[in-house]
Amino acid sequence: MDSLVKNFHFSLAMDSKWDCLLWFLLFVGLFKSLGFLWRTGLVIAQTFLIPGKSLSLFGVKSAWAVVTGASDGIGREFALQLGAAGFNVVLMARNESALKELATEIEQKSGVSTKIHLIDFTKTNEDSYAAITEQLSSLDIGVLVNNVGCGHSISADFVDVSQQEFGDIVAVNVTANVRVTRVILPMMIKRSAKSVKNRGLIINVGSFSGAVPIPMLQTYSATKAFLATFSTALAEEVRQHRITVEHLNAYFIVTKLSKISRTSLFVPTAKPYVAAVLSKIGLACGAAYTGRPNTSSPFWGHAVLDWYINSFPGGPSSFIETSFRMQRGLRASRLRKLEREKNAQH
Ligand SMILES: NC(=O)c1ccc[n+]([C@@H]2O[C@H](COP(=O)([O-])OP(=O)(O)OC[C@H]3O[C@@H](n4cnc5c(N)ncnc54)[C@H](OP(=O)(O)O)[C@@H]3O)[C@@H](O)[C@H]2O)c1
């Protein structure tokens, strides 16, 4: 009889232990599932349903937008679409004829004013930034698009990246963005102090490679990680001046830099990409899944990719090895192409 009672107590104790564990696991599972559903719902709502802040908040009539890297690709589209929204536009890049042509196109299509600023961000010194200050200081600047960027000529191990290429990528992707912001931000702050109606917008064109480290594009990838962190920190500082900083976590877009010439569901041309950005200001869209402050993946295909990469067990870091394999393949096929071109010349 005694042993029967003992066994009964033992199995009761065991049952309650297992019950507790089961309840704990159920609770954790429920908590995780609710979190997943909530964050996925946010991505869907922000990407497909909720409109972003209106561009007019940043002062359309008589206000200026400054776009770096405006002669081609994404920057060119920013300039065209900001002009169409009523902003006067300052265009910065190296290619004078492309900038002049674009300036004429914007003026004719949108009836706004334009200015051109020729600059090679790999060859700047203090005078270069003084010249930007001088040209812009009298303008009422509502929007800055830090778009300029350059990548590696070919995927390569870091030991094989030339000092020149390393220096150029850092100069364009880091120094230019920071220095142009440093020139324009005081102007925006002064402007916002004049009236509570004045707001500013700084768009920093980043890349998913700042979140998913890409071997063989290590320098580009690291400069984009810098931009993400810089943007987030800056956003918090300037919020008090009614200035919004938005860091774009861009995935692939058809441009010269990406070397992609065909569109797909996840690879748009610059036009729909920029249209998505400008219609979703202030919304994280795909980046809402992980809630990275002031970061946004507004184009729907990119939002889906951002959601996928971040909801994947292990997150962005799970893709490093795959990226490495991809880059090795890309390097091999690019070298083969270069070889074919060389042979064709002989
Ligand atoms: N395309 C993509 O898949 C992708 C993905 C993620 C992020 N992004 C980012 O998007 C931004 C724009 O890239 P994109 O794809 O539009 O590239 P793009 O078509 O090659 O255009 C780059 C622009 O930057 C200018 N630029 C390049 N080097 C310069 C320099 N040293 N000094 C002054 N201007 C310079 C170019 O004009 P000039 O030659 O006339 O100077 C051009 O206007 C970059 O920050 C890039 O990292 C692109």
PDB file of C-alpha atoms and ligand atoms in Angstrom, residues 69-74 93-95 119-122 147-149 172 205-207 220 224 250-253 255-258, ligand 1:
ATOM      1  CA  GLY A  69      24.881  61.103 -58.028  1.00  0.00           C
ATOM      2  CA  ALA A  70      22.068  62.631 -60.088  1.00  0.00           C
ATOM      3  CA  SER A  71      23.326  61.982 -63.606  1.00  0.00           C
ATOM      4  CA  ASP A  72      22.273  58.341 -63.804  1.00  0.00           C
ATOM      5  CA  GLY A  73      20.337  55.467 -62.242  1.00  0.00           C
ATOM      6  CA  ILE A  74      18.483  55.976 -58.990  1.00  0.00           C
ATOM      7  CA  ALA A  93      27.765  64.372 -60.271  1.00  0.00           C
ATOM      8  CA  ARG A  94      30.769  64.340 -62.644  1.00  0.00           C
ATOM      9  CA  ASN A  95      29.182  64.004 -66.074  1.00  0.00           C
ATOM     10  CA  ILE A 119      32.024  67.268 -58.498  1.00  0.00           C
ATOM     11  CA  ASP A 120      34.136  64.150 -58.386  1.00  0.00           C
ATOM     12  CA  PHE A 121      33.782  62.844 -54.837  1.00  0.00           C
ATOM     13  CA  THR A 122      36.963  60.784 -55.167  1.00  0.00           C
ATOM     14  CA  ASN A 147      22.418  58.865 -53.327  1.00  0.00           C
ATOM     15  CA  VAL A 148      25.947  58.875 -54.693  1.00  0.00           C
ATOM     16  CA  GLY A 149      27.670  55.530 -54.419  1.00  0.00           C
ATOM     17  CA  VAL A 172      32.241  58.205 -52.286  1.00  0.00           C
ATOM     18  CA  VAL A 205      20.535  55.448 -50.146  1.00  0.00           C
ATOM     19  CA  GLY A 206      21.922  52.373 -48.434  1.00  0.00           C
ATOM     20  CA  SER A 207      21.992  48.755 -49.415  1.00  0.00           C
ATOM     21  CA  TYR A 220      31.219  48.292 -50.396  1.00  0.00           C
ATOM     22  CA  LYS A 224      26.791  50.659 -46.434  1.00  0.00           C
ATOM     23  CA  ALA A 250      17.795  48.859 -51.109  1.00  0.00           C
ATOM     24  CA  TYR A 251      18.018  45.457 -52.767  1.00  0.00           C
ATOM     25  CA  PHE A 252      18.828  45.085 -56.493  1.00  0.00           C
ATOM     26  CA  ILE A 253      17.674  47.725 -58.984  1.00  0.00           C
ATOM     27  CA  THR A 255      21.251  50.317 -63.074  1.00  0.00           C
ATOM     28  CA  LYS A 256      24.852  50.484 -64.272  1.00  0.00           C
ATOM     29  CA  LEU A 257      26.119  49.888 -60.760  1.00  0.00           C
ATOM     30  CA  SER A 258      24.199  46.639 -60.240  1.00  0.00           C
TER      31      SER A 258
HETATM   32  N1  LIG B   1      21.510  49.522 -58.241  1.00  0.00           N
HETATM   33  C1  LIG B   1      21.388  48.723 -57.206  1.00  0.00           C
HETATM   34  O1  LIG B   1      21.077  47.537 -57.313  1.00  0.00           O
HETATM   35  C2  LIG B   1      21.625  49.273 -55.821  1.00  0.00           C
HETATM   36  C3  LIG B   1      21.323  48.459 -54.732  1.00  0.00           C
HETATM   37  C4  LIG B   1      21.510  48.955 -53.461  1.00  0.00           C
HETATM   38  C5  LIG B   1      21.992  50.236 -53.285  1.00  0.00           C
HETATM   39  N2  LIG B   1      22.295  51.005 -54.352  1.00  0.00           N
HETATM   40  C6  LIG B   1      22.814  52.360 -54.109  1.00  0.00           C
HETATM   41  O2  LIG B   1      22.103  53.282 -54.884  1.00  0.00           O
HETATM   42  C7  LIG B   1      22.910  54.426 -55.122  1.00  0.00           C
HETATM   43  C8  LIG B   1      22.845  54.814 -56.587  1.00  0.00           C
HETATM   44  O3  LIG B   1      23.363  53.764 -57.349  1.00  0.00           O
HETATM   45  P1  LIG B   1      22.909  53.446 -58.839  1.00  0.00           P
HETATM   46  O4  LIG B   1      22.623  52.006 -58.882  1.00  0.00           O
HETATM   47  O5  LIG B   1      21.887  54.406 -59.293  1.00  0.00           O
HETATM   48  O6  LIG B   1      24.307  53.680 -59.564  1.00  0.00           O
HETATM   49  P2  LIG B   1      24.668  54.322 -60.992  1.00  0.00           P
HETATM   50  O7  LIG B   1      23.572  54.108 -61.973  1.00  0.00           O
HETATM   51  O8  LIG B   1      26.034  53.842 -61.285  1.00  0.00           O
HETATM   52  O9  LIG B   1      24.720  55.892 -60.667  1.00  0.00           O
HETATM   53  C9  LIG B   1      25.680  56.400 -59.807  1.00  0.00           C
HETATM   54  C10 LIG B   1      25.624  57.909 -59.811  1.00  0.00           C
HETATM   55  O10 LIG B   1      26.648  58.386 -58.940  1.00  0.00           O
HETATM   56  C11 LIG B   1      27.496  59.259 -59.671  1.00  0.00           C
HETATM   57  N3  LIG B   1      28.876  59.069 -59.234  1.00  0.00           N
HETATM   58  C12 LIG B   1      29.576  57.908 -59.205  1.00  0.00           C
HETATM   59  N4  LIG B   1      30.817  58.136 -58.773  1.00  0.00           N
HETATM   60  C13 LIG B   1      30.920  59.465 -58.539  1.00  0.00           C
HETATM   61  C14 LIG B   1      31.960  60.305 -58.084  1.00  0.00           C
HETATM   62  N5  LIG B   1      33.187  59.845 -57.841  1.00  0.00           N
HETATM   63  N6  LIG B   1      31.724  61.614 -57.914  1.00  0.00           N
HETATM   64  C15 LIG B   1      30.492  62.133 -58.210  1.00  0.00           C
HETATM   65  N7  LIG B   1      29.460  61.377 -58.644  1.00  0.00           N
HETATM   66  C16 LIG B   1      29.682  60.059 -58.819  1.00  0.00           C
HETATM   67  C17 LIG B   1      27.315  58.879 -61.134  1.00  0.00           C
HETATM   68  O11 LIG B   1      27.466  59.988 -61.981  1.00  0.00           O
HETATM   69  P3  LIG B   1      28.790  60.439 -62.769  1.00  0.00           P
HETATM   70  O12 LIG B   1      29.371  59.225 -63.393  1.00  0.00           O
HETATM   71  O13 LIG B   1      28.265  61.462 -63.735  1.00  0.00           O
HETATM   72  O14 LIG B   1      29.666  61.058 -61.735  1.00  0.00           O
HETATM   73  C18 LIG B   1      25.837  58.489 -61.165  1.00  0.00           C
HETATM   74  O15 LIG B   1      25.054  59.649 -61.298  1.00  0.00           O
HETATM   75  C19 LIG B   1      24.318  54.056 -54.646  1.00  0.00           C
HETATM   76  O16 LIG B   1      24.547  54.616 -53.387  1.00  0.00           O
HETATM   77  C20 LIG B   1      24.254  52.546 -54.544  1.00  0.00           C
HETATM   78  O17 LIG B   1      25.167  52.049 -53.591  1.00  0.00           O
HETATM   79  C21 LIG B   1      22.119  50.555 -55.626  1.00  0.00           C
END
